[in-house]
Amino acid sequence: MSKKNITLGEFIIENQQHFQYSSGELSRLINSIRLAAKVVNHEVNKAGLVDILGNAGETNIQGEDQQKLDVYANEVFMQTLINREIVCGIASEEEDDFVSVHGKTGNNENKYIVLMDPLDGSSNIDVNVSVGTIFSIYHRVTPVGTPVTKEDFLQKGVNQVAAGYVVYGTSTMLVYTTGHGVNGFTLNPAMGTFYLSHPNMEFSEMGNIYSINEGNYIHFDQGVKDYIKYCQSEDDGKEAYTSRYIGSLVSDFHRNMIKGGIYIYPKSKKSPKGKLRLLYECNPMAFLAEQAKGKASDGKNRIMEIKPTELHERVSFFCGSKKMVEKAEDFMNK
Ligand code: AHM
Ligand code: MG
């Protein structure tokens, strides 16, 4: 079979060999995510046609309005993973607390937990701009067969077994890593099948795109302000970088990985801890970035080495082409 026509299902089976002693549990888990992604994709794509838009009238734990598609995507991912009894625990950006999955018999022998942001960038839904799902998979640290505890979820990003995202864009793509590089699969909507379209995705060492919400400029630390000015300058014999900001992390990251660039959401006077969540957004993106030869930091420390203390913890995020992140760190540490 030509490599060109390889489907995600085939790729998962072929790559199971990377996990020598695996029982196929991780493969089944990624298959379940693939299934849920297709269901959510179907709904996202008809969002403009049906009356599913708007606030669901609920507020999530961060005090933000939830829109109906967030709620829907959360339900689909939660139910797919719970019904298929494929994990022992799930934590979602849309849920206040983690969920322990017991299985029909009450004995859950599964060893993986999933953390996810079921529909990130949801403020973009109303205006037909790309949104995404982000997921992160860990081995539980407590004994198999017992209920999961917070300890299972508050692990450093370096412990991730797999991570990825789905971007519901001009085409729908699922991009993921199991620690052996990053591969991207594009959904053929007519067939309902994901095909390997972007094998071995990598950030270039240097890029010329910077992505940050400059509307927050006056609230930024001096280091961030100086770095932005550096991006706009022709210092170091470089051209001025181009600014691209969708306001949808998955889409901004995806573009920067393909074209070369840096994404920044720093802490500021407005959001003193940053906006993005360490567990649901930054760790999975950091794992993907590092696997794609890029880098992710909070301006000083490697994201994946931060020890989380709470489920919905926020963090400053600098992520993308390695040399660009290093340069931004220089400014942050001056
Ligand atoms: P969300 O999880 O509530 O959707 O927020 C996360 C999103 C990211 O996708 C995006 O990069 C960022 O928030 C945009 O924030 P801002 O509008 O402050 O620039
Ligand atoms: Mg989010």
CSV table of C-alpha atoms in Angstrom, one decimal, residues 91-204:
chain,number,residue,atom,x,y,z
A,91,ALA,CA,-10.6,15.6,33.5
A,92,SER,CA,-12.1,18.2,31.2
A,93,GLU,CA,-11.7,22.0,31.0
A,94,GLU,CA,-15.5,22.1,31.0
A,95,GLU,CA,-16.0,20.1,34.2
A,96,ASP,CA,-15.3,21.4,37.8
A,97,ASP,CA,-13.7,18.1,38.9
A,98,PHE,CA,-12.2,14.9,37.4
A,99,VAL,CA,-14.5,12.0,36.7
A,100,SER,CA,-13.6,8.5,37.9
A,101,VAL,CA,-14.7,5.8,35.4
A,102,HIS,CA,-15.8,2.6,37.1
A,103,GLY,CA,-17.0,0.4,34.3
A,104,LYS,CA,-20.2,-1.6,34.2
A,105,THR,CA,-18.9,-4.2,36.7
A,106,GLY,CA,-17.3,-1.7,38.9
A,107,ASN,CA,-13.9,-3.1,38.2
A,108,ASN,CA,-11.9,-0.9,35.9
A,109,GLU,CA,-8.6,-2.4,34.9
A,110,ASN,CA,-7.7,0.4,32.5
A,111,LYS,CA,-4.5,2.2,33.2
A,112,TYR,CA,-4.9,5.5,31.2
A,113,ILE,CA,-6.4,8.8,32.2
A,114,VAL,CA,-7.3,11.6,29.7
A,115,LEU,CA,-7.3,15.4,30.2
A,116,MET,CA,-8.9,17.4,27.5
A,117,ASP,CA,-10.2,20.7,26.3
A,118,PRO,CA,-13.2,19.5,24.3
A,119,LEU,CA,-13.7,22.7,22.2
A,120,ASP,CA,-11.0,25.3,22.6
A,121,GLY,CA,-11.3,28.8,21.1
A,122,SER,CA,-15.1,28.5,21.4
A,123,SER,CA,-15.6,32.3,21.3
A,124,ASN,CA,-14.8,31.9,17.6
A,125,ILE,CA,-17.7,29.5,16.8
A,126,ASP,CA,-20.2,32.3,16.2
A,127,VAL,CA,-18.0,33.8,13.5
A,128,ASN,CA,-17.1,30.7,11.6
A,129,VAL,CA,-13.5,30.7,12.7
A,130,SER,CA,-11.6,27.4,13.4
A,131,VAL,CA,-11.8,25.8,16.8
A,132,GLY,CA,-10.2,22.7,18.1
A,133,THR,CA,-10.1,19.8,20.6
A,134,ILE,CA,-7.0,19.2,22.7
A,135,PHE,CA,-6.2,16.0,24.5
A,136,SER,CA,-3.5,14.6,26.8
A,137,ILE,CA,-3.0,11.0,28.0
A,138,TYR,CA,-1.1,9.7,31.0
A,139,HIS,CA,-0.6,6.4,32.8
A,140,ARG,CA,-2.4,6.5,36.2
A,141,VAL,CA,0.1,6.6,39.1
A,142,THR,CA,-2.3,5.0,41.7
A,143,PRO,CA,-2.9,1.2,41.6
A,144,VAL,CA,-5.0,-0.2,38.7
A,145,GLY,CA,-8.4,-1.3,39.9
A,146,THR,CA,-8.8,1.4,42.5
A,147,PRO,CA,-10.7,4.7,42.0
A,148,VAL,CA,-8.5,7.4,40.4
A,149,THR,CA,-7.4,10.3,42.6
A,150,LYS,CA,-6.2,13.9,42.0
A,151,GLU,CA,-2.7,12.6,42.1
A,152,ASP,CA,-3.3,10.8,38.8
A,153,PHE,CA,-4.2,14.1,37.1
A,154,LEU,CA,-1.6,16.4,38.7
A,155,GLN,CA,1.3,14.9,36.9
A,156,LYS,CA,4.1,16.8,35.2
A,157,GLY,CA,3.8,17.1,31.4
A,158,VAL,CA,6.9,15.0,30.9
A,159,ASN,CA,4.9,12.0,32.0
A,160,GLN,CA,2.5,12.3,29.0
A,161,VAL,CA,2.1,9.1,27.0
A,162,ALA,CA,0.3,10.8,24.1
A,163,ALA,CA,-1.2,14.1,23.2
A,164,GLY,CA,-2.8,15.7,20.3
A,165,TYR,CA,-5.4,18.0,18.9
A,166,VAL,CA,-8.2,18.1,16.3
A,167,VAL,CA,-8.5,21.3,14.3
A,168,TYR,CA,-12.0,21.9,12.8
A,169,GLY,CA,-10.8,24.2,10.1
A,170,THR,CA,-11.0,24.6,6.3
A,171,SER,CA,-10.4,20.9,6.6
A,172,THR,CA,-10.5,18.8,9.7
A,173,MET,CA,-7.2,17.4,10.9
A,174,LEU,CA,-6.2,15.2,13.8
A,175,VAL,CA,-2.6,15.7,14.8
A,176,TYR,CA,-1.0,13.6,17.6
A,177,THR,CA,2.2,12.2,19.1
A,178,THR,CA,2.9,9.2,21.2
A,179,GLY,CA,6.5,10.4,21.8
A,180,HIS,CA,7.7,9.3,18.4
A,181,GLY,CA,7.3,12.5,16.3
A,182,VAL,CA,4.2,14.2,15.3
A,183,ASN,CA,1.8,13.1,12.5
A,184,GLY,CA,-1.2,14.8,11.0
A,185,PHE,CA,-4.2,13.2,9.5
A,186,THR,CA,-6.8,15.0,7.3
A,187,LEU,CA,-10.4,13.9,7.3
A,188,ASN,CA,-11.9,13.0,4.0
A,189,PRO,CA,-15.5,14.0,4.7
A,190,ALA,CA,-16.9,12.0,1.9
A,191,MET,CA,-15.4,8.8,3.3
A,192,GLY,CA,-15.5,9.8,7.0
A,193,THR,CA,-11.8,8.6,7.1
A,194,PHE,CA,-8.7,10.3,8.4
A,195,TYR,CA,-5.7,9.9,6.0
A,196,LEU,CA,-2.1,10.6,6.9
A,197,SER,CA,-1.5,13.9,5.1
A,198,HIS,CA,1.3,15.4,7.2
A,199,PRO,CA,3.9,12.8,8.3
A,200,ASN,CA,6.7,13.8,10.7
A,201,MET,CA,5.6,17.4,11.3
A,202,GLU,CA,8.3,19.7,12.5
A,203,PHE,CA,8.8,23.4,13.5
A,204,SER,CA,11.6,25.1,11.6
